[in-house]
């Protein structure tokens, strides 16, 4: 099976709650890792065990090509590379393979952002005037199209993709 979780603060159109840092707090890669660990422990592994009792090929044990497999394949794209790396590091018995697509540079992944810079960025984005302007710009269809065409898709993104991103804008 393939699992593609909506991370905390994502997937609003698919039933997730809108993220409000004033009521829910801030989330960091560890928060997302913990959520995926819960998914693996409460859904993926029990489903795999059940499939084994039905004698079905699965992602653990023997895969469909008859090759031994010891765990899950995790795929992380772009800026979520640290989430994939942390997940694999914390779960060596359940994560056997990690694939990073378009990850940040090694330096960007391994160098912490100074606390003062994080605080400054947070305060800017939470400011009622400048933060609203920034979010409106970042969530604009034109900027999403530019970003998607530059970093996500080999071909031009289509209107279906842009319509889906419109649904996610709060």
Short mmCIF file of C-alpha atoms in Angstrom, two decimals:
data_model
loop_
_atom_site.label_atom_id
_atom_site.label_comp_id
_atom_site.label_asym_id
_atom_site.label_seq_id
_atom_site.Cartn_x
_atom_site.Cartn_y
_atom_site.Cartn_z
CA UNK A 1 0.00 0.00 0.00
CA UNK A 2 0.96 3.64 -0.45
CA UNK A 3 0.34 6.18 2.32
CA UNK A 4 0.61 9.92 1.55
CA UNK A 5 -0.17 11.74 4.80
CA UNK A 6 -1.25 15.36 4.98
CA UNK A 7 1.14 16.86 7.51
CA UNK A 8 0.00 19.07 10.38
CA UNK A 9 -1.23 22.33 8.88
CA UNK A 10 -1.66 20.83 5.41
CA UNK A 11 -4.55 19.18 3.63
CA UNK A 12 -7.32 21.50 4.82
CA UNK A 13 -9.55 20.62 1.88
CA UNK A 14 -9.15 16.94 2.77
CA UNK A 15 -10.47 17.27 6.31
CA UNK A 16 -7.52 18.63 8.29
CA UNK A 17 -8.02 21.55 10.63
CA UNK A 18 -6.65 24.95 9.65
CA UNK A 19 -3.39 25.62 11.44
CA UNK A 20 -3.53 28.52 13.87
CA UNK A 21 -0.25 28.89 15.80
CA UNK A 22 -1.97 30.98 18.47
CA UNK A 23 -4.22 28.07 19.48
CA UNK A 24 -2.34 24.98 18.31
CA UNK A 25 1.27 26.15 18.61
CA UNK A 26 4.17 25.89 16.21
CA UNK A 27 5.17 22.68 14.51
CA UNK A 28 8.68 21.65 13.68
CA UNK A 29 10.02 18.67 11.74
CA UNK A 30 9.90 16.57 14.92
CA UNK A 31 6.13 17.18 15.18
CA UNK A 32 5.65 15.85 11.65
CA UNK A 33 7.98 12.90 12.33
CA UNK A 34 5.97 11.98 15.42
CA UNK A 35 2.75 12.11 13.40
CA UNK A 36 4.17 9.81 10.73
CA UNK A 37 5.51 7.46 13.40
CA UNK A 38 1.97 7.22 14.77
CA UNK A 39 0.68 6.45 11.26
CA UNK A 40 3.29 3.71 10.85
CA UNK A 41 2.70 2.18 14.28
CA UNK A 42 -1.11 2.39 14.31
CA UNK A 43 -2.01 1.86 10.64
CA UNK A 44 0.86 0.64 8.43
CA UNK A 45 2.28 -2.10 10.65
CA UNK A 46 -1.11 -3.48 11.80
CA UNK A 47 -2.33 -3.52 8.16
CA UNK A 48 0.86 -5.31 7.13
CA UNK A 49 0.40 -7.89 9.89
CA UNK A 50 -3.18 -8.46 8.80
CA UNK A 51 -2.09 -8.91 5.18
CA UNK A 52 0.41 -11.53 6.34
CA UNK A 53 -2.38 -13.60 7.86
CA UNK A 54 -4.12 -13.42 4.48
CA UNK A 55 -0.87 -14.48 2.76
CA UNK A 56 -0.76 -11.34 0.60
CA UNK A 57 2.51 -9.82 -0.65
CA UNK A 58 3.36 -6.67 1.26
CA UNK A 59 5.91 -3.97 1.92
CA UNK A 60 7.45 -6.05 4.76
CA UNK A 61 8.82 -9.58 4.49
CA UNK A 62 8.75 -10.47 0.80
CA UNK A 63 7.71 -7.86 -1.72
CA UNK A 64 5.90 -8.55 -4.98
CA UNK A 65 9.15 -9.31 -6.78
CA UNK A 66 10.11 -11.95 -4.19
CA UNK A 67 12.94 -9.81 -2.80
CA UNK A 68 13.33 -9.62 0.95
CA UNK A 69 12.36 -6.26 2.40
CA UNK A 70 12.80 -5.13 5.99
CA UNK A 71 10.63 -2.04 6.20
CA UNK A 72 8.97 0.97 4.66
CA UNK A 73 10.19 3.17 1.86
CA UNK A 74 9.85 6.84 2.82
CA UNK A 75 9.88 9.47 0.08
CA UNK A 76 10.38 13.11 1.08
CA UNK A 77 10.32 16.00 -1.38
CA UNK A 78 12.06 19.36 -1.18
CA UNK A 79 12.07 21.12 2.15
CA UNK A 80 10.60 18.05 3.86
CA UNK A 81 13.92 16.21 3.48
CA UNK A 82 14.77 16.80 7.18
CA UNK A 83 11.49 15.10 8.13
CA UNK A 84 12.38 12.02 6.07
CA UNK A 85 15.93 11.96 7.41
CA UNK A 86 14.79 12.28 11.03
CA UNK A 87 12.10 9.64 10.52
CA UNK A 88 14.61 7.16 9.08
CA UNK A 89 17.16 7.89 11.81
CA UNK A 90 14.63 7.40 14.62
CA UNK A 91 13.07 4.24 13.12
CA UNK A 92 15.77 2.00 11.66
CA UNK A 93 13.69 -1.16 12.22
CA UNK A 94 10.64 0.08 10.28
CA UNK A 95 12.21 2.43 7.70
CA UNK A 96 14.47 0.45 5.37
CA UNK A 97 14.77 2.95 2.51
CA UNK A 98 14.73 6.72 2.19
CA UNK A 99 14.34 8.58 -1.09
CA UNK A 100 14.88 12.35 -1.16
CA UNK A 101 13.65 14.19 -4.25
CA UNK A 102 14.90 17.75 -4.84
CA UNK A 103 16.28 18.05 -1.30
CA UNK A 104 17.89 21.24 0.00
CA UNK A 105 21.68 21.41 0.02
CA UNK A 106 23.56 19.44 2.66
CA UNK A 107 24.53 22.70 4.37
CA UNK A 108 20.92 23.89 4.48
CA UNK A 109 19.79 20.58 6.01
CA UNK A 110 22.58 20.40 8.59
CA UNK A 111 22.84 24.07 9.63
CA UNK A 112 20.35 25.26 12.23
CA UNK A 113 18.56 28.54 11.62
CA UNK A 114 19.50 30.91 14.46
CA UNK A 115 16.73 31.38 17.04
CA UNK A 116 16.75 35.16 16.54
CA UNK A 117 16.11 34.70 12.81
CA UNK A 118 13.27 32.24 13.46
CA UNK A 119 11.69 34.68 15.92
CA UNK A 120 12.05 37.61 13.50
CA UNK A 121 10.48 35.61 10.65
CA UNK A 122 7.66 34.38 12.90
CA UNK A 123 6.85 37.88 14.12
CA UNK A 124 6.90 39.23 10.56
CA UNK A 125 4.56 36.52 9.27
CA UNK A 126 2.22 36.94 12.26
CA UNK A 127 2.03 40.74 11.91
CA UNK A 128 -1.50 41.81 10.92
CA UNK A 129 -0.48 44.00 7.98
CA UNK A 130 2.85 42.78 6.61
CA UNK A 131 2.13 39.14 7.44
CA UNK A 132 -1.22 39.27 5.65
CA UNK A 133 0.40 40.86 2.60
CA UNK A 134 3.14 38.19 2.61
CA UNK A 135 0.67 35.30 2.90
CA UNK A 136 -1.59 36.74 0.22
CA UNK A 137 1.41 36.99 -2.09
CA UNK A 138 2.71 33.50 -1.20
CA UNK A 139 -0.76 31.97 -1.72
CA UNK A 140 -1.44 33.83 -4.97
CA UNK A 141 -2.18 31.67 -7.98
CA UNK A 142 0.60 33.35 -9.97
CA UNK A 143 3.28 32.63 -7.36
CA UNK A 144 2.07 29.06 -6.82
CA UNK A 145 2.20 28.52 -10.58
CA UNK A 146 5.72 29.97 -10.75
CA UNK A 147 6.94 27.83 -7.82
CA UNK A 148 5.24 24.69 -9.14
CA UNK A 149 6.69 25.10 -12.62
CA UNK A 150 10.14 25.95 -11.26
CA UNK A 151 10.45 23.27 -8.58
CA UNK A 152 7.70 20.65 -8.69
CA UNK A 153 6.82 19.69 -12.25
CA UNK A 154 8.81 18.86 -15.35
CA UNK A 155 5.98 20.16 -17.55
CA UNK A 156 3.77 23.20 -16.99
CA UNK A 157 1.38 22.67 -14.07
CA UNK A 158 -2.28 22.45 -15.05
CA UNK A 159 -5.41 24.25 -13.86
CA UNK A 160 -6.51 21.19 -11.84
CA UNK A 161 -3.36 21.54 -9.71
CA UNK A 162 -3.85 25.27 -9.28
CA UNK A 163 -7.53 24.79 -8.43
CA UNK A 164 -6.53 22.29 -5.72
CA UNK A 165 -4.05 24.74 -4.23
CA UNK A 166 -6.77 27.42 -4.21
CA UNK A 167 -8.86 25.11 -2.01
CA UNK A 168 -6.02 24.89 0.50
CA UNK A 169 -5.70 28.66 0.92
CA UNK A 170 -7.30 29.76 4.15
#
